PDB file of C-alpha atoms and ligand atoms in Angstrom:
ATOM      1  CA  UNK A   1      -0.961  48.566 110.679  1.00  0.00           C
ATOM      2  CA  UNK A   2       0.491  50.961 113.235  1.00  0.00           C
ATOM      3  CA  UNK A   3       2.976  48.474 114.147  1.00  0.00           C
ATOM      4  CA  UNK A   4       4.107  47.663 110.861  1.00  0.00           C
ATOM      5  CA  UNK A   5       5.524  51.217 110.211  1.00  0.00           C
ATOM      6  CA  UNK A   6       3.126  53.225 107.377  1.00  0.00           C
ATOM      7  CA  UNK A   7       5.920  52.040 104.894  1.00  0.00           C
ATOM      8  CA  UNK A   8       5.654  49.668 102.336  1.00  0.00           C
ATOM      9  CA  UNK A   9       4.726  45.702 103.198  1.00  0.00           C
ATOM     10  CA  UNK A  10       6.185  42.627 101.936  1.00  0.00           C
ATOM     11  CA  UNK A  11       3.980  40.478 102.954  1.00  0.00           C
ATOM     12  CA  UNK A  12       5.439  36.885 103.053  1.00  0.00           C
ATOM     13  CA  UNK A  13       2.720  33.958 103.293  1.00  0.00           C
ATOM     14  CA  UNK A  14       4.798  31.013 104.524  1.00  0.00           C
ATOM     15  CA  UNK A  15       2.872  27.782 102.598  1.00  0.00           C
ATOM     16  CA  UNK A  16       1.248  25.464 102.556  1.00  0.00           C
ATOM     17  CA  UNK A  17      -0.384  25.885 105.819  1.00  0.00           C
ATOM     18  CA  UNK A  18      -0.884  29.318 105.711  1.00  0.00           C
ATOM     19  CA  UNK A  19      -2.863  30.141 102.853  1.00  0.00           C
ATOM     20  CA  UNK A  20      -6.320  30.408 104.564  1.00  0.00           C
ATOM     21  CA  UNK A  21      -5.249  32.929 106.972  1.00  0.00           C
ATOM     22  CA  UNK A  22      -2.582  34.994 104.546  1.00  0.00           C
ATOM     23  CA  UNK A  23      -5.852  35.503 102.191  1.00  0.00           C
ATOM     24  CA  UNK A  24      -7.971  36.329 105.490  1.00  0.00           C
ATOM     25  CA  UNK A  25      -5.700  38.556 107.246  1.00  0.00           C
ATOM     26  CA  UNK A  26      -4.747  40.177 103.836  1.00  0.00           C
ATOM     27  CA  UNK A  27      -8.499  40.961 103.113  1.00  0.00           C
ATOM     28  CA  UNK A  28      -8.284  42.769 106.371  1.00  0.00           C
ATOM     29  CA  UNK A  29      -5.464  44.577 105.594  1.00  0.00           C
ATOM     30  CA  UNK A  30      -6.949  45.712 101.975  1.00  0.00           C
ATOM     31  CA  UNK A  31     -10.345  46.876 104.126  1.00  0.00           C
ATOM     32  CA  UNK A  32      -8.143  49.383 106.707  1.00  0.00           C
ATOM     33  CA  UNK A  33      -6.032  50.421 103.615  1.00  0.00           C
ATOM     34  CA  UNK A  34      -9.307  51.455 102.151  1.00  0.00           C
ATOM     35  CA  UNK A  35     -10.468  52.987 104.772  1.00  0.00           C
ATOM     36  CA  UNK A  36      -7.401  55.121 105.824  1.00  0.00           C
ATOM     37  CA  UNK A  37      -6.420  58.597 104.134  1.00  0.00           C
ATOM     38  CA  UNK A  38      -2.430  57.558 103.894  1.00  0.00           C
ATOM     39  CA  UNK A  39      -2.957  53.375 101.706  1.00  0.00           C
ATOM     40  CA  UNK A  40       0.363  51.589 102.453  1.00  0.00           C
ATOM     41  CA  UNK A  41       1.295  49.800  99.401  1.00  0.00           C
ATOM     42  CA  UNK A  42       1.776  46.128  99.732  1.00  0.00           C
ATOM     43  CA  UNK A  43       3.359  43.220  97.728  1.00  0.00           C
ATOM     44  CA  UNK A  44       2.851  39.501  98.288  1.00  0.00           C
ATOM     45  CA  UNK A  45       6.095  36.459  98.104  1.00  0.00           C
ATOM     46  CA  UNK A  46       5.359  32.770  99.011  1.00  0.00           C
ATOM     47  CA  UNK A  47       7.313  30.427 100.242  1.00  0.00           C
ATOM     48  CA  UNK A  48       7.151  26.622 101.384  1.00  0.00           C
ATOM     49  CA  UNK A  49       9.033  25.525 104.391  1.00  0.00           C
ATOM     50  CA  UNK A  50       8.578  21.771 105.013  1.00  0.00           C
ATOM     51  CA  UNK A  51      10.095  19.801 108.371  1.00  0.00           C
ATOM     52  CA  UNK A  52       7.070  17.702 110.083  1.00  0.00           C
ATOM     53  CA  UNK A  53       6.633  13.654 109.752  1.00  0.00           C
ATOM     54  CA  UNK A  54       3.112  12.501 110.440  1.00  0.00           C
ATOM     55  CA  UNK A  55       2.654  14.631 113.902  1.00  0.00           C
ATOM     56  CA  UNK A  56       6.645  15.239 114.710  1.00  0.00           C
ATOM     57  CA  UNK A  57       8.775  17.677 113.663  1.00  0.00           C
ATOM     58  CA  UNK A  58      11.928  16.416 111.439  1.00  0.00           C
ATOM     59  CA  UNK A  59      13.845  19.045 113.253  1.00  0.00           C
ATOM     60  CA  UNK A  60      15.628  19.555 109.746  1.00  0.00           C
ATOM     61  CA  UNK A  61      14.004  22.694 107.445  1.00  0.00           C
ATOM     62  CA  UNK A  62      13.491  23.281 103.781  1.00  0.00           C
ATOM     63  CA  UNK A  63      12.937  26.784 101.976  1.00  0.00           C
ATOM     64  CA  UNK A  64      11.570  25.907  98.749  1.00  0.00           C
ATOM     65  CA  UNK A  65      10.643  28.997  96.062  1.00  0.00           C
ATOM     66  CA  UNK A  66       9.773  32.447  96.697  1.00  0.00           C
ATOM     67  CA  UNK A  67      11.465  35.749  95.199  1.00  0.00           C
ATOM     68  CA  UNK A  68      15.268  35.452  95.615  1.00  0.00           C
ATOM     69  CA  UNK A  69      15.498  36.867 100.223  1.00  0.00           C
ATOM     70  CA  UNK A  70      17.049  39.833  98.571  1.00  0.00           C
ATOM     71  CA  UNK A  71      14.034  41.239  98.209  1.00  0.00           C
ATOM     72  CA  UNK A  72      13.298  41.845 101.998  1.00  0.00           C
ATOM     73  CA  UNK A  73      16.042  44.286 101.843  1.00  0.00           C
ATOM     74  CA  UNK A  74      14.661  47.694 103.436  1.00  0.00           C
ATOM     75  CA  UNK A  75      11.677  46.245 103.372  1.00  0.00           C
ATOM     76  CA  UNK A  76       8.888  46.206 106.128  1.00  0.00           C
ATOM     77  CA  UNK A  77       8.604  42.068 106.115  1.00  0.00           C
ATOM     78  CA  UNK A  78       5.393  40.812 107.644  1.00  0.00           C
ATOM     79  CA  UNK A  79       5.796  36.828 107.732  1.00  0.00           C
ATOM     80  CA  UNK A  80       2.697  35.085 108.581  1.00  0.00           C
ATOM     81  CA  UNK A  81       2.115  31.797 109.722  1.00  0.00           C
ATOM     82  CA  UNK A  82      -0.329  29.384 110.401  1.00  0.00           C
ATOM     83  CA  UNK A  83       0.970  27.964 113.975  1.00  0.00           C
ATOM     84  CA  UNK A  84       3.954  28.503 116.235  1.00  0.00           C
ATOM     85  CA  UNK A  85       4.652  25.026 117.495  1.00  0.00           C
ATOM     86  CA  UNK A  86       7.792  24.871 119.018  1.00  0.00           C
ATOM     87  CA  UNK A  87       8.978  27.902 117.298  1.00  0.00           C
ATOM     88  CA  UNK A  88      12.562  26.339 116.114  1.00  0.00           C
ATOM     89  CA  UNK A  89      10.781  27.077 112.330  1.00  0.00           C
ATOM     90  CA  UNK A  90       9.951  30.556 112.783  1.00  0.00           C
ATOM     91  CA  UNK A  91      13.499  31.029 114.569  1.00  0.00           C
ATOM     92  CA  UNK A  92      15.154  29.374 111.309  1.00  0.00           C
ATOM     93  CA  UNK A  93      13.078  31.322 109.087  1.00  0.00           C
ATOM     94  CA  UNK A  94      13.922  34.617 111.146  1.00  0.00           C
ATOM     95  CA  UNK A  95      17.610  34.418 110.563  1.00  0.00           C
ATOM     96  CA  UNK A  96      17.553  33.888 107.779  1.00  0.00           C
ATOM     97  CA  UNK A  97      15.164  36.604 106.644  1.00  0.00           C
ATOM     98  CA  UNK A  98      17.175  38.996 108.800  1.00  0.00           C
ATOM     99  CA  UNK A  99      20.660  38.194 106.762  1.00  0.00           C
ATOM    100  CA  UNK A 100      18.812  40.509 103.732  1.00  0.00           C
ATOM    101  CA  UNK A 101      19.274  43.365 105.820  1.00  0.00           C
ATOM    102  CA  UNK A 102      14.887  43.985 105.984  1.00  0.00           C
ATOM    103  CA  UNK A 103      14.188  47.299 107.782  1.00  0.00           C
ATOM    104  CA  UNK A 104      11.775  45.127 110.339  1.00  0.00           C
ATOM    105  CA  UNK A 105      10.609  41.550 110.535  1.00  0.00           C
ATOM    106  CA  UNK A 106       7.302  40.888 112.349  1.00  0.00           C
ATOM    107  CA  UNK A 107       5.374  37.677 112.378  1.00  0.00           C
ATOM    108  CA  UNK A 108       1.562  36.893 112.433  1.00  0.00           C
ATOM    109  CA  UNK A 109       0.516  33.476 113.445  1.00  0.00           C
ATOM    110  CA  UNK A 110      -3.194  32.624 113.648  1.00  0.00           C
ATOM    111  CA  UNK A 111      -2.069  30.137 116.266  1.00  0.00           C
ATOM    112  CA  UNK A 112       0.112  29.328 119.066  1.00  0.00           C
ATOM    113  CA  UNK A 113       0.714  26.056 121.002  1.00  0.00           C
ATOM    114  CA  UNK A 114       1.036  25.744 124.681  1.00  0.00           C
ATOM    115  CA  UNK A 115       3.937  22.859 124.384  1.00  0.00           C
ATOM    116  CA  UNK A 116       6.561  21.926 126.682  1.00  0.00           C
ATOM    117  CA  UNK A 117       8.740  22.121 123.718  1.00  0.00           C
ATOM    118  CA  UNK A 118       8.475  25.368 122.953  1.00  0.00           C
ATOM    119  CA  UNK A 119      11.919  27.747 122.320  1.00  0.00           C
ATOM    120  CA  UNK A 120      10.596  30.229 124.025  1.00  0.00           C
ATOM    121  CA  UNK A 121       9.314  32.347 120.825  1.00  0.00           C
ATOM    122  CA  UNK A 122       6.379  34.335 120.795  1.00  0.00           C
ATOM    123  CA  UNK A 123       5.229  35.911 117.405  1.00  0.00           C
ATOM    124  CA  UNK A 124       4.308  39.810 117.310  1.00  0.00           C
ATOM    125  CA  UNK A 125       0.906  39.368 116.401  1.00  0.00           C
ATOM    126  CA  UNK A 126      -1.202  36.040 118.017  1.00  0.00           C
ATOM    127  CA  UNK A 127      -4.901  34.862 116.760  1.00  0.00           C
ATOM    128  CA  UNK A 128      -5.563  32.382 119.319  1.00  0.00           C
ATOM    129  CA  UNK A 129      -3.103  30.443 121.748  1.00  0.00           C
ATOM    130  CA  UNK A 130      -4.082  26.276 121.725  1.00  0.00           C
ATOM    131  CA  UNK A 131      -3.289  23.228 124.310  1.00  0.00           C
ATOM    132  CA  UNK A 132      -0.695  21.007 123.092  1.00  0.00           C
ATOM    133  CA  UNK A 133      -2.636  18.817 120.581  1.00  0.00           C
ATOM    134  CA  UNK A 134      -2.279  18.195 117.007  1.00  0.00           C
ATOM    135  CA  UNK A 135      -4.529  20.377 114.903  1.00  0.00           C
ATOM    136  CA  UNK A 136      -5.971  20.274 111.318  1.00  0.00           C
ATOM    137  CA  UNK A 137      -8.087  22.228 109.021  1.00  0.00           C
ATOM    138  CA  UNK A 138      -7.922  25.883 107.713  1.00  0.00           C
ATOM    139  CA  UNK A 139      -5.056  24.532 105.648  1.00  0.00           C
ATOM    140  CA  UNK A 140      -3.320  23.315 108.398  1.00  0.00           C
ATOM    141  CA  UNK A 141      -2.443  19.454 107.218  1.00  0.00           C
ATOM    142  CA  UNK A 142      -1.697  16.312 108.439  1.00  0.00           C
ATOM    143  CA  UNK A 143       0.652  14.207 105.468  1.00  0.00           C
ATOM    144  CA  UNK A 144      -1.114  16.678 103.370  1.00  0.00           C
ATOM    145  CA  UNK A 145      -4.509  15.574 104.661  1.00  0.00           C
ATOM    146  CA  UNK A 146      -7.358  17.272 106.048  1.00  0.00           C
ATOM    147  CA  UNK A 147      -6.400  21.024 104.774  1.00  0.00           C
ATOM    148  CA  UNK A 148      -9.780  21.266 103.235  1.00  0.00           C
ATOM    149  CA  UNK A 149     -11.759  21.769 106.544  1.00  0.00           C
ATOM    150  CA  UNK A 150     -12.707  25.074 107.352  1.00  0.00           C
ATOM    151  CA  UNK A 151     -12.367  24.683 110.688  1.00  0.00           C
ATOM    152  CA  UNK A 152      -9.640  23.680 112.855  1.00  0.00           C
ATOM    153  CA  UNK A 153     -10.370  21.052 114.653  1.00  0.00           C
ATOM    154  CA  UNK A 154      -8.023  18.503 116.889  1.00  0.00           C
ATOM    155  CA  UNK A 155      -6.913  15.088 114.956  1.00  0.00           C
ATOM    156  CA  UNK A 156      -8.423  11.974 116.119  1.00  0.00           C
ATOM    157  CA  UNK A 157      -6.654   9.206 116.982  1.00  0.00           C
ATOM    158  CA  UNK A 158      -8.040   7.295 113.826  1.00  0.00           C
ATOM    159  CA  UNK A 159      -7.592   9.995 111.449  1.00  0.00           C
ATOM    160  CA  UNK A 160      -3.500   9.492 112.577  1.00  0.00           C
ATOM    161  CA  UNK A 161      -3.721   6.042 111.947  1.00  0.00           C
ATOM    162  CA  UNK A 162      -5.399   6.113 108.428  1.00  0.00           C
ATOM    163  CA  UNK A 163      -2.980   8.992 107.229  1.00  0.00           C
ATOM    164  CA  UNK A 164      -0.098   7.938 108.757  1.00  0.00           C
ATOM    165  CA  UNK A 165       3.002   8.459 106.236  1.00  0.00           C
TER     166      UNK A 165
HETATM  167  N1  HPA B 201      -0.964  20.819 113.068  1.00  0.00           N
HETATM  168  C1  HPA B 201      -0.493  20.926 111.798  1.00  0.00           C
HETATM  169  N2  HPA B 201       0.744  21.301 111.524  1.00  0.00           N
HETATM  170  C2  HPA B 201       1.541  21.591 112.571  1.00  0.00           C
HETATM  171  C3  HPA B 201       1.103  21.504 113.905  1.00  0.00           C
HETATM  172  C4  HPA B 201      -0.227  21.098 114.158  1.00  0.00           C
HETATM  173  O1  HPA B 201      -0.705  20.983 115.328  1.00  0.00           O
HETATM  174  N3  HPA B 201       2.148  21.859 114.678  1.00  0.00           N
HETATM  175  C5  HPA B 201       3.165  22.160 113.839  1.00  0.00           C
HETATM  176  N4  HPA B 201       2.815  22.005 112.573  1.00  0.00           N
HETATM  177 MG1   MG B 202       2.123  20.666 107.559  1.00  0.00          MG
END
């Protein structure tokens, strides 16, 4: 909360994946709101960004819905996410956001993966840093399967084969 600048928070849950922590972490944020004398107001967008193939990345990102970016501008943007992978999506995502002009753009990302292919990006705020494996559960999916576990968990080599796209 410090971080994010006592102004007013866009908070920007990046779907699908990252609907179990946005409602989480924004419970959290509601609790130290409540809690504080100064309550930073805060509004929600959504957005879907799509570029993974059974357990690859396409390498080629879609944007789909959300408020028109314009809304970002001035604003205090927290983005979060559900895992930085290689981090060329959060990269996209970044400059694109920052094109609107927001007064700050940090990112939250429940998860971070030690990977050789990795850009090099780190988010501003980290839940827990993985090994290089392909994870599912806590809406993370894999061809839209297996975002109904509450846990993550690593993908067996039989659950790729039965869901393979
Ligand atoms: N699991 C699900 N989605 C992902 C992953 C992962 O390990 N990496 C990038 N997107
Ligand atoms: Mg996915």
């Amino acid at each position: 909360m410090k971080e994010m600048g006592g102004r007013h928070i866009l908070a920007l849950c990046v779907l699908k994946e990252s609907y179990k922590f946005f409602a989480d972490l924004l419970d959290c944020i509601k609790a130290l709101n409540r809690n504080s004398d100064r309550s930073i107001p805060m509004t929600v967008d959504f957005i879907r960004l799509k570029s993974y193939c059974n357990d690859q990345s396409t390498g080629d990102m879609k944007v789909i819905g959300g408020d028109d970016l314009s809304t970002f501008t001035g604003k205090n943007v927290l983005t979060v996410e559900d895992i930085i992978d290689t981090g060329k999506t959060t990269q996209t995502l970044l400059s694109l956001a920052k094109q609107r002009n927001p007064k700050m753009v940090k990112v939250a990302s429940v998860l971070v993966k030690r990977t050789p292919q990795s850009v090099g990006y780190r988010p501003d705020f980290v839940g827990f840093e993985i090994p290089d494996k392909f994870v599912v559960g806590y809406a993370l999916d894999y061809n839209k399967y297996f975002r109904d576990l509450n846990r993550v968990c690593v993908i067996s080599e039989t659950g790729k084969a039965t869901y393979k796209a």
